[in-house]
Structures are given as C-alpha cells and as structure tokens.
Tab-separated table of C-alpha atoms in Angstrom:
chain	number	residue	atom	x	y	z
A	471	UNK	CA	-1.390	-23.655	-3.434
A	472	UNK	CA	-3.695	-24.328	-0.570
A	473	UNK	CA	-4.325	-21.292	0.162
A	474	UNK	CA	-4.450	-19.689	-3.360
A	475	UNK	CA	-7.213	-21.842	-4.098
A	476	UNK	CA	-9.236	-21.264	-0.819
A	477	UNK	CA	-9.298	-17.162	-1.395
A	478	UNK	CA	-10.116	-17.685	-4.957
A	479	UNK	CA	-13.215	-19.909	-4.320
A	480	UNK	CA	-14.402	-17.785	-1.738
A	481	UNK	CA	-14.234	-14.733	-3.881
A	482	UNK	CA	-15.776	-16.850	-6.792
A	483	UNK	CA	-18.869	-17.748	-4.380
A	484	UNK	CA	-19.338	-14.164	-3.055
A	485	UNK	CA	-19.099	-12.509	-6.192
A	486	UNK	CA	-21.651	-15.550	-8.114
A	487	UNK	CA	-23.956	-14.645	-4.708
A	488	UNK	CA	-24.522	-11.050	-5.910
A	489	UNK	CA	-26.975	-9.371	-4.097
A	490	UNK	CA	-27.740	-12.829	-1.562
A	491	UNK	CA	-26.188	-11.009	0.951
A	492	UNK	CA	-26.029	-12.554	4.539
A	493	UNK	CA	-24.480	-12.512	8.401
A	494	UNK	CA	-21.520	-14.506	7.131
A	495	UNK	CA	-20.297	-11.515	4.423
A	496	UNK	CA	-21.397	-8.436	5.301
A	497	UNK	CA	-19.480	-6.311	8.387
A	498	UNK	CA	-21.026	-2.845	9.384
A	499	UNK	CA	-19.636	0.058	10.085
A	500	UNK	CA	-20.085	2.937	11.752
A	501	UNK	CA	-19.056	6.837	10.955
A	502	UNK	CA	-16.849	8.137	13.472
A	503	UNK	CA	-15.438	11.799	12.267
A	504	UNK	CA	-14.715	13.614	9.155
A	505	UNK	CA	-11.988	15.998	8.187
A	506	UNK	CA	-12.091	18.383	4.992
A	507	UNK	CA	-8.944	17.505	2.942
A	508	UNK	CA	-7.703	19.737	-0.119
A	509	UNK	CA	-5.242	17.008	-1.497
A	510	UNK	CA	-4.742	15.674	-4.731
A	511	UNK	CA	-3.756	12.568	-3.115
A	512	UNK	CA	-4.299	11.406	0.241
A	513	UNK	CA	-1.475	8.746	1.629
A	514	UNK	CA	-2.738	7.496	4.936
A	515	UNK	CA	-2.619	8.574	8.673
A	516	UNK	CA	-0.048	7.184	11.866
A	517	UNK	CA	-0.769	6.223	15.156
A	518	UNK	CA	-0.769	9.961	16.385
A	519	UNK	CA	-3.394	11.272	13.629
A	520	UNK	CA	-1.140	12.885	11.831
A	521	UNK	CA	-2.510	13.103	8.173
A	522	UNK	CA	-0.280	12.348	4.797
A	523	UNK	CA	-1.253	13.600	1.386
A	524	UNK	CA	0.363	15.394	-1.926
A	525	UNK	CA	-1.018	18.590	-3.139
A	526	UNK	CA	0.706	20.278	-6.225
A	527	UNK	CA	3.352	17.523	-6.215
A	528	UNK	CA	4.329	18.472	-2.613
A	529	UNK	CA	4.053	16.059	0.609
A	530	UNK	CA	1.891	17.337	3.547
A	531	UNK	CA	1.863	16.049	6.839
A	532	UNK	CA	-1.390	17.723	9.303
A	533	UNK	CA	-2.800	17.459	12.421
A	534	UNK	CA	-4.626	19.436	14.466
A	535	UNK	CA	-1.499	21.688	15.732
A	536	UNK	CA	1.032	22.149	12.867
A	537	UNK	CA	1.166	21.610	9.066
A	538	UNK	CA	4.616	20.415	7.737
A	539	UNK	CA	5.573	20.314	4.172
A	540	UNK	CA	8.138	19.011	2.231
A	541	UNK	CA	8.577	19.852	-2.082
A	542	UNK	CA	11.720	19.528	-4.132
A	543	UNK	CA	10.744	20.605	-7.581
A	544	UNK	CA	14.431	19.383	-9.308
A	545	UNK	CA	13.641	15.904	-8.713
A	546	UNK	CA	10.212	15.440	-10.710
A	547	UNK	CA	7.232	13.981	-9.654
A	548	UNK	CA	6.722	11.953	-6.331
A	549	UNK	CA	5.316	8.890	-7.758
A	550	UNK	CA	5.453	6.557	-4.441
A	551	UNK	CA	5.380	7.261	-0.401
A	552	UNK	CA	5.917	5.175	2.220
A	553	UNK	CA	4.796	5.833	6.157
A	554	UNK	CA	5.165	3.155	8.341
A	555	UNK	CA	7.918	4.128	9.827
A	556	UNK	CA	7.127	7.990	10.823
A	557	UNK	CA	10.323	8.673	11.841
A	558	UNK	CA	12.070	7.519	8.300
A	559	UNK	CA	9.468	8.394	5.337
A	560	UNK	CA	10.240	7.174	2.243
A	561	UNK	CA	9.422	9.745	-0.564
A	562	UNK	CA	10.208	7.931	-4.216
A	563	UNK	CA	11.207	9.850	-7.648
A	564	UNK	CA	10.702	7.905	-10.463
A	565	UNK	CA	11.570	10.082	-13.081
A	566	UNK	CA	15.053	10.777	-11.656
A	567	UNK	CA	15.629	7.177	-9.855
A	568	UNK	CA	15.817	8.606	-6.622
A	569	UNK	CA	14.579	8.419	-2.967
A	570	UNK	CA	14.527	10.714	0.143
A	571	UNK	CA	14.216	9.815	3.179
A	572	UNK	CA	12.428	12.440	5.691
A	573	UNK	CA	12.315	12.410	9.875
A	574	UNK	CA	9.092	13.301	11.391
A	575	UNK	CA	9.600	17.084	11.169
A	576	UNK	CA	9.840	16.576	7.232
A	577	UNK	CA	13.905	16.806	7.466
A	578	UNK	CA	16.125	15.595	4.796
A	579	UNK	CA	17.492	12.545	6.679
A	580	UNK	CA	20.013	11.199	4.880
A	581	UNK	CA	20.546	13.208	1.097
A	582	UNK	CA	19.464	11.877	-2.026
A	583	UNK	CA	19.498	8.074	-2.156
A	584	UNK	CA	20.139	7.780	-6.016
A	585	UNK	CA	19.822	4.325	-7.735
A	586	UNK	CA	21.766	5.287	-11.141
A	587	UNK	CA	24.678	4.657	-8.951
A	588	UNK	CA	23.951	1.623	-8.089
A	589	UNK	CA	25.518	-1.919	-10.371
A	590	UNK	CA	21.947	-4.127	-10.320
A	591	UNK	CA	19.539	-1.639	-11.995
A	592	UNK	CA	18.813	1.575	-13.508
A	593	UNK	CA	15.108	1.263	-14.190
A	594	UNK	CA	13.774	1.359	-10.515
A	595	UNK	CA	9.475	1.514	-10.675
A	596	UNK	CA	8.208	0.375	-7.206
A	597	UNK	CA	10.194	1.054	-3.689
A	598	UNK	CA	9.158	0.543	-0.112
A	599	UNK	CA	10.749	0.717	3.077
A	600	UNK	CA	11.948	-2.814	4.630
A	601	UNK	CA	13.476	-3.779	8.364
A	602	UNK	CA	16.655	-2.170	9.002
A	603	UNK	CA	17.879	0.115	6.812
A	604	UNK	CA	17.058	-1.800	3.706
A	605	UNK	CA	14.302	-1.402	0.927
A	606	UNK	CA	12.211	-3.447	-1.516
A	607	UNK	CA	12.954	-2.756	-4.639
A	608	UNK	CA	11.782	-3.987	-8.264
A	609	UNK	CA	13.663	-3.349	-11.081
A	610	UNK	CA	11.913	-3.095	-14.703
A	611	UNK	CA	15.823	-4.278	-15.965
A	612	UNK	CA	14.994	-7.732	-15.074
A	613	UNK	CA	11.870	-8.157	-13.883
A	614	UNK	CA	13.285	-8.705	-10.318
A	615	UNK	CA	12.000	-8.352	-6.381
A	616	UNK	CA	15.171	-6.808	-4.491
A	617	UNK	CA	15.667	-6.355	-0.848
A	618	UNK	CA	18.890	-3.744	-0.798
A	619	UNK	CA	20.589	-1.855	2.173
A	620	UNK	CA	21.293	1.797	1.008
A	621	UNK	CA	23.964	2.107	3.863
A	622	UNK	CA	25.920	-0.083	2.976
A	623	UNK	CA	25.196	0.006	-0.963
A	624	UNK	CA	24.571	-3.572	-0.823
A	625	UNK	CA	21.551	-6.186	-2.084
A	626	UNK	CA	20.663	-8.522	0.835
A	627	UNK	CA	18.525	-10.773	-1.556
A	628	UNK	CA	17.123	-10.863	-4.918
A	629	UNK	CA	14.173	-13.283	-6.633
A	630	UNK	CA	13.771	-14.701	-9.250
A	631	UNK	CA	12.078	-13.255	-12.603
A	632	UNK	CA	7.737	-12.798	-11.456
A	633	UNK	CA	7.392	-13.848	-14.562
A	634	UNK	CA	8.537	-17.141	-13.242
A	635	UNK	CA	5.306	-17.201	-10.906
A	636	UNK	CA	2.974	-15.746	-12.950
A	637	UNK	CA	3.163	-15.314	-17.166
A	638	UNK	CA	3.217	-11.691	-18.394
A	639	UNK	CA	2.910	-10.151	-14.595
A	640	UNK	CA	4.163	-6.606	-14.792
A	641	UNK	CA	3.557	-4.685	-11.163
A	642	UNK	CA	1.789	-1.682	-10.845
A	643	UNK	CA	1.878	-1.193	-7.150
A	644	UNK	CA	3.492	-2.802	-4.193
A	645	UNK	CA	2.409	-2.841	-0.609
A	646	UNK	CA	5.020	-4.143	1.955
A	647	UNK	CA	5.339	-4.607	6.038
A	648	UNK	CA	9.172	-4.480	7.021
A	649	UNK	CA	8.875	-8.873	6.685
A	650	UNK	CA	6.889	-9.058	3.315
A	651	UNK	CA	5.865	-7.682	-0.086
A	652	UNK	CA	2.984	-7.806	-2.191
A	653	UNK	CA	3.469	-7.200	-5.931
A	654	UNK	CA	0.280	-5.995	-7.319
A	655	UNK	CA	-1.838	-5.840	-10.780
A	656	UNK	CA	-4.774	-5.309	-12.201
A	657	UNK	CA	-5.536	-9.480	-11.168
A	658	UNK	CA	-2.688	-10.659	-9.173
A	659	UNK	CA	-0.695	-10.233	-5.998
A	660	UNK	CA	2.468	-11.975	-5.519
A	661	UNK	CA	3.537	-12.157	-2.072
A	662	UNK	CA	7.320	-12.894	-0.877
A	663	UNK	CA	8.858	-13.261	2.355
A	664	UNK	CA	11.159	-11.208	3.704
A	665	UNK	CA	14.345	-13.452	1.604
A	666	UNK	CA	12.646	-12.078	-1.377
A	667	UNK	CA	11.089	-15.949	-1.506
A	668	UNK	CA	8.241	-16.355	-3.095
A	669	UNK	CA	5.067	-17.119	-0.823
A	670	UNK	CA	1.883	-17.631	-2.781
A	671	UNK	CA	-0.299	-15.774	-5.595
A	672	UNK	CA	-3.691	-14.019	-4.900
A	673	UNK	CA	-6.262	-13.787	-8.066
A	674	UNK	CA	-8.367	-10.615	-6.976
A	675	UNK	CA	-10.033	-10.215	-10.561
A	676	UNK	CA	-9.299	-6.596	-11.802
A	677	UNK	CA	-9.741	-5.363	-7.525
A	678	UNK	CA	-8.621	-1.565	-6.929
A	679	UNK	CA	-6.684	0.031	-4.107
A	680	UNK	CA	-5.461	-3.091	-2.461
A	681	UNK	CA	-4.483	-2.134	1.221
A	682	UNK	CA	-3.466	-4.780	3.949
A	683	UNK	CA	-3.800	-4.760	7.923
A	684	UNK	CA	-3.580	-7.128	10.748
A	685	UNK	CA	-2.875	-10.070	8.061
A	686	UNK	CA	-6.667	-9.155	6.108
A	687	UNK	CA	-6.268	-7.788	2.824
A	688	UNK	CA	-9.019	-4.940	1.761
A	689	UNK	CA	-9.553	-3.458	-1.792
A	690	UNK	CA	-12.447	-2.015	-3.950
A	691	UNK	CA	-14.199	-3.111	-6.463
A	692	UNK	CA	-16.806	-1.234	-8.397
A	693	UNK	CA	-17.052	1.684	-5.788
A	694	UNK	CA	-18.043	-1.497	-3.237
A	695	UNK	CA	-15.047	-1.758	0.239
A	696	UNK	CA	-14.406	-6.009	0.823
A	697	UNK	CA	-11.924	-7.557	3.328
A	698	UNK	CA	-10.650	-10.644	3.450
A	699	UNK	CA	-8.145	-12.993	6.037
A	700	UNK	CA	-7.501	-15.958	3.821
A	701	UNK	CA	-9.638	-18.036	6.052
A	702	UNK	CA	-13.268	-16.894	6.482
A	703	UNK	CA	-14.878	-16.066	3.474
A	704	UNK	CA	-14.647	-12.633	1.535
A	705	UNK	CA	-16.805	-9.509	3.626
A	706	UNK	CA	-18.628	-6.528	2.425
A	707	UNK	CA	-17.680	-3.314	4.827
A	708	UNK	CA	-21.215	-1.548	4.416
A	709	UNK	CA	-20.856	1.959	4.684
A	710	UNK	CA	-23.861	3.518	6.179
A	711	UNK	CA	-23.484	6.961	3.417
A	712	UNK	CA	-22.434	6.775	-0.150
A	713	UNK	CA	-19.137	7.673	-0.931
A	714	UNK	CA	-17.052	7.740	-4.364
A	715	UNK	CA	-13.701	6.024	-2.484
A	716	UNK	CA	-10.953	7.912	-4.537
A	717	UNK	CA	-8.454	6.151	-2.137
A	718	UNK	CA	-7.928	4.567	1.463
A	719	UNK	CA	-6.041	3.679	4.277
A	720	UNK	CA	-6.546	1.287	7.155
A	721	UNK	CA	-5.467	1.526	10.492
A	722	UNK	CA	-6.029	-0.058	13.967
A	723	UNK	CA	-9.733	-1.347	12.244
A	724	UNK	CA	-10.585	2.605	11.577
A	725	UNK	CA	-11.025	2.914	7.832
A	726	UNK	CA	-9.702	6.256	6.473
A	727	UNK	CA	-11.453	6.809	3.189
A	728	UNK	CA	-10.739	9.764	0.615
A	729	UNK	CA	-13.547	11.113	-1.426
A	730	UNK	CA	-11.430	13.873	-2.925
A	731	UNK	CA	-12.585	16.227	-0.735
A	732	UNK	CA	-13.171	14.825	2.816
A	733	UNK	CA	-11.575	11.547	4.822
A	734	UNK	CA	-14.509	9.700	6.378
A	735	UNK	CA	-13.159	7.581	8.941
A	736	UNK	CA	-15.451	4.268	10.280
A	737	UNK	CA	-14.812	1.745	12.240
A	738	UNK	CA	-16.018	-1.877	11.502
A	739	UNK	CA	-18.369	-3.906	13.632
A	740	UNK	CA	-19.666	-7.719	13.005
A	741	UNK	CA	-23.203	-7.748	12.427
C-alpha cells in the first residue's frame, strides 16, 4: 500500500503543479535519427534494430538489409504482439482464440496454439509471452490472470478474480516481462508476480500507452511523454520538436516514438 500511495501523491503534486515546471520533473532529450515508417501500427524495435509493425493486418519485421513478413488471412485480425523474445514472437488472434508463435526469420514455430481446446477458458482477450515456455493469459470467463505452459497443455498458476483488487476493473491491455504482469485500464494497473500473486495497484488517471523499462513505467497523457520509478517523483521527457505520439516503445533509454508516419528516436538526458 506503501507504495501505491507514494506514486499516487507524486502524480497528484505534478499534475496540481501544472506549468511550475522545475530540475526535479523535467528530463531532456535529445533527437538521435528518424526512419519513415508506412505502418498502421508500429510494435517496437530489438536489440539489433530490427523494426516491428502491422500494415494491412500483416506483421513486418525491417532493418536496414531485409524486410520479412508474416500474414495469415484465415485467422482474423492480429489484435496483440509480443517481442521480447526475438527468437519466439508471439502473434495473438482474438477473433479465433489463437496464437502463433514465429522464429526470427518469421517461421511458423510451433503450429497454431489454439485455446478452444483448452478446459479453463474459451474467451481469451489479453496474452503475453512468460519464462519458459509458458504465457500470461486472462480469461474474460472468469475474470482471471493465468500463467499456462502450451507444451505441456497445463496452467502453472491462476489468481484470483481482479475484481477482487479493484471493483469493476476490466483490462484493456497488458504489458508483461517473463517475471511479471501489468493489467491495464483506462485508471489502473494491477501488477502480479510471476505466481500470478498479486503485487500492488497503480492509479495513473485515464494515462495512454503505458510502456515499462528498467523498472520506470512511461505513458502519455494529453499528447505530453512522463516516466516514473516509484521512488523519485513523476518526470516530463521534453521533446525538443512537436510530435502527435500515435504510439511508443522504449528501449535501452532510446525512446522510439510513432507519429504515423515516421519513428523519432531520442534519448533522455537529466537536466
């Protein structure tokens, strides 16, 4: 609860501070490169530069040498991607409960990982890739965070209702490392551990495109980029040229940010 409390009166003080801006919440940053995208969405970048994004419902990996691609048109709409791993990219299916798993060439890996034929749920909205060969999971069926192992068919852990945590929570997004999971609202994030325990709960007061790095949260709110680490206070990322942030990715302190036409990558520095 600690914790919960500290982030939320920092954000209350920044936010009631307006324009007082000062050394303690503002970070720099400085423009690095740029690289013309044609994507409908972009997803994020890896250690090697390669670039992830959709374009007419197809998933597009770039760099400088090659361009791979990878569609399937019978399974619907890709409605959730996962990169960490490079080697094992999750691509999610809503419509048809389903998940592929590609290698770094774009490859089928392993077939079509298909949740209606699993016992626990039927009504899979959010997936990410956990340690191992397991995922996180949450299940509109019962309102559940599950941590399941798709080779051998089995749930590792399970948590109880959100609900439980916080009244009339319904998850929109989730962001996950291979040890934890955010569940994420318009308001809220719940965070769990990697037991599917819960951890804590994060008001972030209607915040868009929540991304996390190096244990500091980022998100937007009203076109403006904030970070935050739980223990110093709530930071403004000033960006030196005005950009409409359609989406963004951080990596290694390098900001990737998607206009809808370009990725604009900076690099913070403490004033």
């Amino acid at each position: 609860m600690k914790v919960i409390l500290t982030f939320f009166l920092f954000l209350e003080c920044f936010l009631v501070q307006g324009q007082q801006k000062n050394m303690d919440t503002i970070v720099e940053s400085i423009l690095i490169k740029t690289t013309n995208l044609k994507a409908d969405e972009f997803i994020g970048v890896d250690e090697f530069e390669n670039l992830f994004y959709l374009k007419d419902n197809t998933f597009y990996k770039k760099n400088k040498k090659e361009e791979l691609s990878y569609t399937n048109t019978q399974l619907g709409k890709i409605t959730a991607v996962d990169i960490k791993n490079p080697l094992k990219i999750l691509l999610f299916y809503k419509d048809f409960n389903i998940v592929v798993l590609l290698d770094n060439k774009l490859n089928d890996l392993s077939g079509q990982i298909d949740f209606n034929e699993v016992l626990f749920s039927k009504n899979i909205s959010l997936v990410s890739s956990s340690s191992n060969n397991n995922f996180w999971i949450y299940s509109q069926d019962d309102n559940k965070l599950y941590v399941y192992n798709y080779k051998t068919n089995k749930l590792i852990s399970s948590s109880a209702p959100v609900n439980f945590n916080e009244d009339n929570f319904t998850p929109n997004r989730m962001v996950a490392s291979y040890k934890n999971c955010w569940l994420i609202n318009e308001n809220t994030v719940l965070e769990y551990d990697e037991y599917s325990n819960f951890k804590q709960r994060l008001v972030l007061d209607e915040m868009q495109f929540l991304n996390r790095f190096n244990n500091c949260y980022y998100w937007v709110k009203q076109g403006v980029l904030y970070y935050s680490n739980l223990k110093d206070g709530v930071f403004e990322i000033l960006l030196k040229k005005s950009i409409t942030i359609e989406s963004f990715y951080v990596l290694n302190n390098e900001i990737y940010i998607f206009d809808g036409e370009k990725i604009f990558v900076f690099k913070t520095v403490k004033i």
